mmCIF file of C-alpha atoms and ligand atoms in Angstrom:
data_model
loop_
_atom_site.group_PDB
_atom_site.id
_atom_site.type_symbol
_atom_site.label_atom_id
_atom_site.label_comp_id
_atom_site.label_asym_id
_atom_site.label_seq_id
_atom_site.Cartn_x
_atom_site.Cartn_y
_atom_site.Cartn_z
ATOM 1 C CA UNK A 28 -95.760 211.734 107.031
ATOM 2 C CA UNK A 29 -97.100 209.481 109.757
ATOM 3 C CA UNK A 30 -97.426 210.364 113.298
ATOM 4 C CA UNK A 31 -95.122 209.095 115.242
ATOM 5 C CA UNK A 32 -95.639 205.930 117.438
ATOM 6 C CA UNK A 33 -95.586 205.859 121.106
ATOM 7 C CA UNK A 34 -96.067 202.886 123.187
ATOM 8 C CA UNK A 35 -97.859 203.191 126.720
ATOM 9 C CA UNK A 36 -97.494 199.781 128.440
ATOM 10 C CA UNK A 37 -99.218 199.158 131.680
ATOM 11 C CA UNK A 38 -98.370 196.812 133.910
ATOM 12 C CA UNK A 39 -100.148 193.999 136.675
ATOM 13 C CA UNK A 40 -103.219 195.844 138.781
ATOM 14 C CA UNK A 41 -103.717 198.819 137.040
ATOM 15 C CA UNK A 42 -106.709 197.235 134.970
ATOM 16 C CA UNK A 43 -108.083 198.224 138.268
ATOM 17 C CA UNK A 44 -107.811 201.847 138.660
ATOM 18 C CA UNK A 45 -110.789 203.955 139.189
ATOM 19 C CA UNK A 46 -112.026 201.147 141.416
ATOM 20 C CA UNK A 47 -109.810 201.083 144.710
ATOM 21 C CA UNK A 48 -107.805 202.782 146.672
ATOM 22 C CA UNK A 49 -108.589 206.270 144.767
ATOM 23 C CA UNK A 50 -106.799 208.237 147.343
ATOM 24 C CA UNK A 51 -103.604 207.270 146.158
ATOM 25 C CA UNK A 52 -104.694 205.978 142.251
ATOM 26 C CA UNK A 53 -106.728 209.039 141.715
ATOM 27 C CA UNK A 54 -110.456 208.288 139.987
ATOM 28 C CA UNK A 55 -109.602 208.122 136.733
ATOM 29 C CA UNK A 56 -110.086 204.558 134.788
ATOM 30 C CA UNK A 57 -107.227 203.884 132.226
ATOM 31 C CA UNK A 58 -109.598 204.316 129.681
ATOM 32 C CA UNK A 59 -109.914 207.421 131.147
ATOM 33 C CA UNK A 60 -106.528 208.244 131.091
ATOM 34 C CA UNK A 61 -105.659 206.822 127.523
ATOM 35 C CA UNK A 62 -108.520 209.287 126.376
ATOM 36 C CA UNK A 63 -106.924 211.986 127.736
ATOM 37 C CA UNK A 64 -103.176 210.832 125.927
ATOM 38 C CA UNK A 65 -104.835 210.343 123.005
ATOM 39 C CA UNK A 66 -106.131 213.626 122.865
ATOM 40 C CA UNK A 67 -102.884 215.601 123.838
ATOM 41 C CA UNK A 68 -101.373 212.850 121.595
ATOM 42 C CA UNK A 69 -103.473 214.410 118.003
ATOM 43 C CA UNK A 70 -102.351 217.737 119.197
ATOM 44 C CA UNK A 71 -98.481 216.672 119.214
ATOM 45 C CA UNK A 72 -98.617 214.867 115.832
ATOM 46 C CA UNK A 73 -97.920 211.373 117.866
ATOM 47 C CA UNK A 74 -100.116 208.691 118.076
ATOM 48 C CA UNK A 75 -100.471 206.418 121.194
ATOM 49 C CA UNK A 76 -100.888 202.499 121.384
ATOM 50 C CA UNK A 77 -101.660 201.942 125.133
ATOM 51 C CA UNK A 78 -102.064 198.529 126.603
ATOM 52 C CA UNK A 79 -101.904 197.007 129.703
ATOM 53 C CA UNK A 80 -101.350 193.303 131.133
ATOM 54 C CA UNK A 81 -100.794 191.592 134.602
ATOM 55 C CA UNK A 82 -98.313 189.083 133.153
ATOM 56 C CA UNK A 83 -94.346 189.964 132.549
ATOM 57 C CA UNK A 84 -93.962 188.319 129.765
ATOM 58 C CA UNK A 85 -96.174 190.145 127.667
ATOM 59 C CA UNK A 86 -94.873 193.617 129.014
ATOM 60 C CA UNK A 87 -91.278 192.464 127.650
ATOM 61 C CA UNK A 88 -92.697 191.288 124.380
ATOM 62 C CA UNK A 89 -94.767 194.829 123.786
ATOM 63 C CA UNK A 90 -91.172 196.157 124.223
ATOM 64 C CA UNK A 91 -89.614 194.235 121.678
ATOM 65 C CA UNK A 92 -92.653 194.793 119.560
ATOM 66 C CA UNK A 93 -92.259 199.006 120.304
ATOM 67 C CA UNK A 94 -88.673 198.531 119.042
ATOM 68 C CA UNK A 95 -89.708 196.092 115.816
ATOM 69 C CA UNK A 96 -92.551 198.633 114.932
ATOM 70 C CA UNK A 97 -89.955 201.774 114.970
ATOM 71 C CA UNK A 98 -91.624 203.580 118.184
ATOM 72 C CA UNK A 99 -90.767 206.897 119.168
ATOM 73 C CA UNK A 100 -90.697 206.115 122.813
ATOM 74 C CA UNK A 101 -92.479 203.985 125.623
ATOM 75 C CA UNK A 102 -94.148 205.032 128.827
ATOM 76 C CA UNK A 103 -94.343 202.371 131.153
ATOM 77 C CA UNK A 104 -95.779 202.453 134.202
ATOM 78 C CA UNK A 105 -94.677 198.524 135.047
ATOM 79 C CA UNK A 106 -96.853 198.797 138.683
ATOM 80 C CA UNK A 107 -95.152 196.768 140.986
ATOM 81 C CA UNK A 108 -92.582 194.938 138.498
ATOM 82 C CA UNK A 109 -90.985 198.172 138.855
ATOM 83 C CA UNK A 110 -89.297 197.143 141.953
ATOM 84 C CA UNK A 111 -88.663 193.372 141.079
ATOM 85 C CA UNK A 112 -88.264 192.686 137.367
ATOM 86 C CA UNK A 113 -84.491 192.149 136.189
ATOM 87 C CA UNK A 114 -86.085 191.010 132.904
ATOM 88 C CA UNK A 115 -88.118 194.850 132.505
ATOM 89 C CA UNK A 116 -84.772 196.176 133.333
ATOM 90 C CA UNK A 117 -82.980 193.591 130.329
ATOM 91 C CA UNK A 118 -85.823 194.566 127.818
ATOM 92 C CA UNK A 119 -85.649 198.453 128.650
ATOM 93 C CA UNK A 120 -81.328 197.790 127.902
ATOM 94 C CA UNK A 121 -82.323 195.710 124.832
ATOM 95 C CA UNK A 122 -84.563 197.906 123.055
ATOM 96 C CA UNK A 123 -82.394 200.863 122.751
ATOM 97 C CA UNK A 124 -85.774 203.091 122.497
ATOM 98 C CA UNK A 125 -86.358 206.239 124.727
ATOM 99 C CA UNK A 126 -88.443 204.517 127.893
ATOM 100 C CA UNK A 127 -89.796 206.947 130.534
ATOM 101 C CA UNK A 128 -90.723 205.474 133.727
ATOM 102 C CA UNK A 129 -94.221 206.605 134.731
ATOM 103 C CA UNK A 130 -96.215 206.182 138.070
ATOM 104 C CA UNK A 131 -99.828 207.682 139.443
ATOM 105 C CA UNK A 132 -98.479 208.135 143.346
ATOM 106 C CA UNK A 133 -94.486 208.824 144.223
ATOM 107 C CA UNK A 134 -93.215 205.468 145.157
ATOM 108 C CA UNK A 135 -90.614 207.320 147.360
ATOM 109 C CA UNK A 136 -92.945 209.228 149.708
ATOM 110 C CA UNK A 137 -94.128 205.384 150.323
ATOM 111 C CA UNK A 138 -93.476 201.786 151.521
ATOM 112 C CA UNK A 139 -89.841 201.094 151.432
ATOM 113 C CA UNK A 140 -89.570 198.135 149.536
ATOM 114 C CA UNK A 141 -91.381 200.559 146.567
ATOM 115 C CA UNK A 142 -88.108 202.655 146.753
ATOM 116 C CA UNK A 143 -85.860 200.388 144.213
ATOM 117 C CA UNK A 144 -86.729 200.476 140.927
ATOM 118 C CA UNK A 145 -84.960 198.025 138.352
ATOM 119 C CA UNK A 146 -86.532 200.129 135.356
ATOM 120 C CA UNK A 147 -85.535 203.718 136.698
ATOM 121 C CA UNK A 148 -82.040 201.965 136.018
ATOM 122 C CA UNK A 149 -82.532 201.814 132.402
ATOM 123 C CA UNK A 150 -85.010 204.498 131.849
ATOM 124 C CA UNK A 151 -84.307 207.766 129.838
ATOM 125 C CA UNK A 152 -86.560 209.364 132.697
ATOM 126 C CA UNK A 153 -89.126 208.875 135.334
ATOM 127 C CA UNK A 154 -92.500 210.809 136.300
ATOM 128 C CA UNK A 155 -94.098 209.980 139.290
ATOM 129 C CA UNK A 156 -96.562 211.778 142.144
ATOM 130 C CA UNK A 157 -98.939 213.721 139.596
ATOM 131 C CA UNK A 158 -101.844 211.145 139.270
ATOM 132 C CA UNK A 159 -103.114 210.865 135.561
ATOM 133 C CA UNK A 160 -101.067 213.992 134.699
ATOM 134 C CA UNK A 161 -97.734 211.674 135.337
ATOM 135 C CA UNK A 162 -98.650 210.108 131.836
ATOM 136 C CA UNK A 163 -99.205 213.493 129.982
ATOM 137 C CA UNK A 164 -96.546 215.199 131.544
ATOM 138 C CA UNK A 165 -94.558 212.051 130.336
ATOM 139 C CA UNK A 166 -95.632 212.535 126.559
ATOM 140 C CA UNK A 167 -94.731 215.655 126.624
ATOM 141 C CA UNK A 168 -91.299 214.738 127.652
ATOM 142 C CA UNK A 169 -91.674 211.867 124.716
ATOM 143 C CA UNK A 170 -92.930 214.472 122.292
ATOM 144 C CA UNK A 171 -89.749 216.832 122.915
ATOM 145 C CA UNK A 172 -86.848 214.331 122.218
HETATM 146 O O1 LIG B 209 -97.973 204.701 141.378
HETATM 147 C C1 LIG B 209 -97.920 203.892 140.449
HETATM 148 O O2 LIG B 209 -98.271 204.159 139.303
HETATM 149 C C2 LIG B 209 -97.453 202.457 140.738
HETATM 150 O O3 LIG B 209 -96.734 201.996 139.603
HETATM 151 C C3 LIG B 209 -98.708 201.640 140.947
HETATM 152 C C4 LIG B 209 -98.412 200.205 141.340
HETATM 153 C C5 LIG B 209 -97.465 200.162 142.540
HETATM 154 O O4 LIG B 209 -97.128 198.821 142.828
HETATM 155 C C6 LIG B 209 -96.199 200.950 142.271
HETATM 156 O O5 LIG B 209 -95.397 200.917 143.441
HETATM 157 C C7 LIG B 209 -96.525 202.395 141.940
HETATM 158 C C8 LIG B 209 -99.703 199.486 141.733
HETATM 159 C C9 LIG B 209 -100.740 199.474 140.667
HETATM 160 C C10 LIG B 209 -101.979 198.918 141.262
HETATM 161 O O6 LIG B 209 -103.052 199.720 140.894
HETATM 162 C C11 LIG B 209 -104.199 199.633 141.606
HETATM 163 C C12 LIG B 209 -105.211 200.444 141.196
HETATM 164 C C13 LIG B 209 -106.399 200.442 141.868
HETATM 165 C C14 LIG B 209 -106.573 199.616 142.933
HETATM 166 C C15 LIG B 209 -105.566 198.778 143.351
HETATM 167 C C16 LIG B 209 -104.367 198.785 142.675
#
């Protein structure tokens, strides 16, 4: 049988980790980090398709796509659309797919306005404070539904 699919969408600025501000993004590149999932991914039976974009639009349409494609699950780490997009939150309510909210640093140990987030309204879950682990701790969670 094939492994199943997971999606892993990214979402505006985080084309840039490993770059800046590594004392709250950690070091690790995405590349980095989709090595690692892809790895732990073999070992589960799944296999990942991670992606990442700075424009909304193509986040929602990955989601649709996830759903068309029969995905497992999607983590999405949606950076800061997290605490602004109505449409993420409409997609993750559309799909009817497992989504688990992922994020590198804890948004509530920081600025306020990072406290609301539109797609921990919708999400199955959410991971957040553990630096790269957040997205292997979060396929783990994907792997065990
Ligand atoms: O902690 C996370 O994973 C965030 O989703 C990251 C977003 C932030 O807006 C959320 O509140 C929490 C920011 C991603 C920007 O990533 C950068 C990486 C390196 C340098 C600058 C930005």
């Amino acid at each position: 049988m094939a492994d199943k699919l997971v999606y892993v969408l990214n979402g505006p600025n985080l084309n840039l980790l490993g770059t800046r501000e590594p004392e709250i993004y950690g070091a690790d590149t995405l590349d980095d980090i989709g090595n690692a999932l892809s790895d732990r991914a073999a070992q589960l039976g799944l296999t990942i398709d991670m992606r990442q974009s700075n424009h909304e639009g193509h986040l929602i349409d990955w989601m649709h796509e996830a759903r068309s494609e029969g995905a497992l699950a999607v983590l999405l780490n949606a950076g800061a659309l997290t605490h602004t997009s109505i449409a993420l939150y409409d997609a993750i309510r559309a799909i009817e797919l497992p989504v688990i909210e992922v994020h590198l640093s804890n948004p509530h140990a920081r600025e306020k306005f990072r406290h609301k987030s539109y797609v921990s309204m919708a999400a199955k879950g959410t991971i957040s404070g553990f630096g790269a682990n957040s997205y292997l701790l979060a396929l783990e969670a994907a792997a065990a539904l």
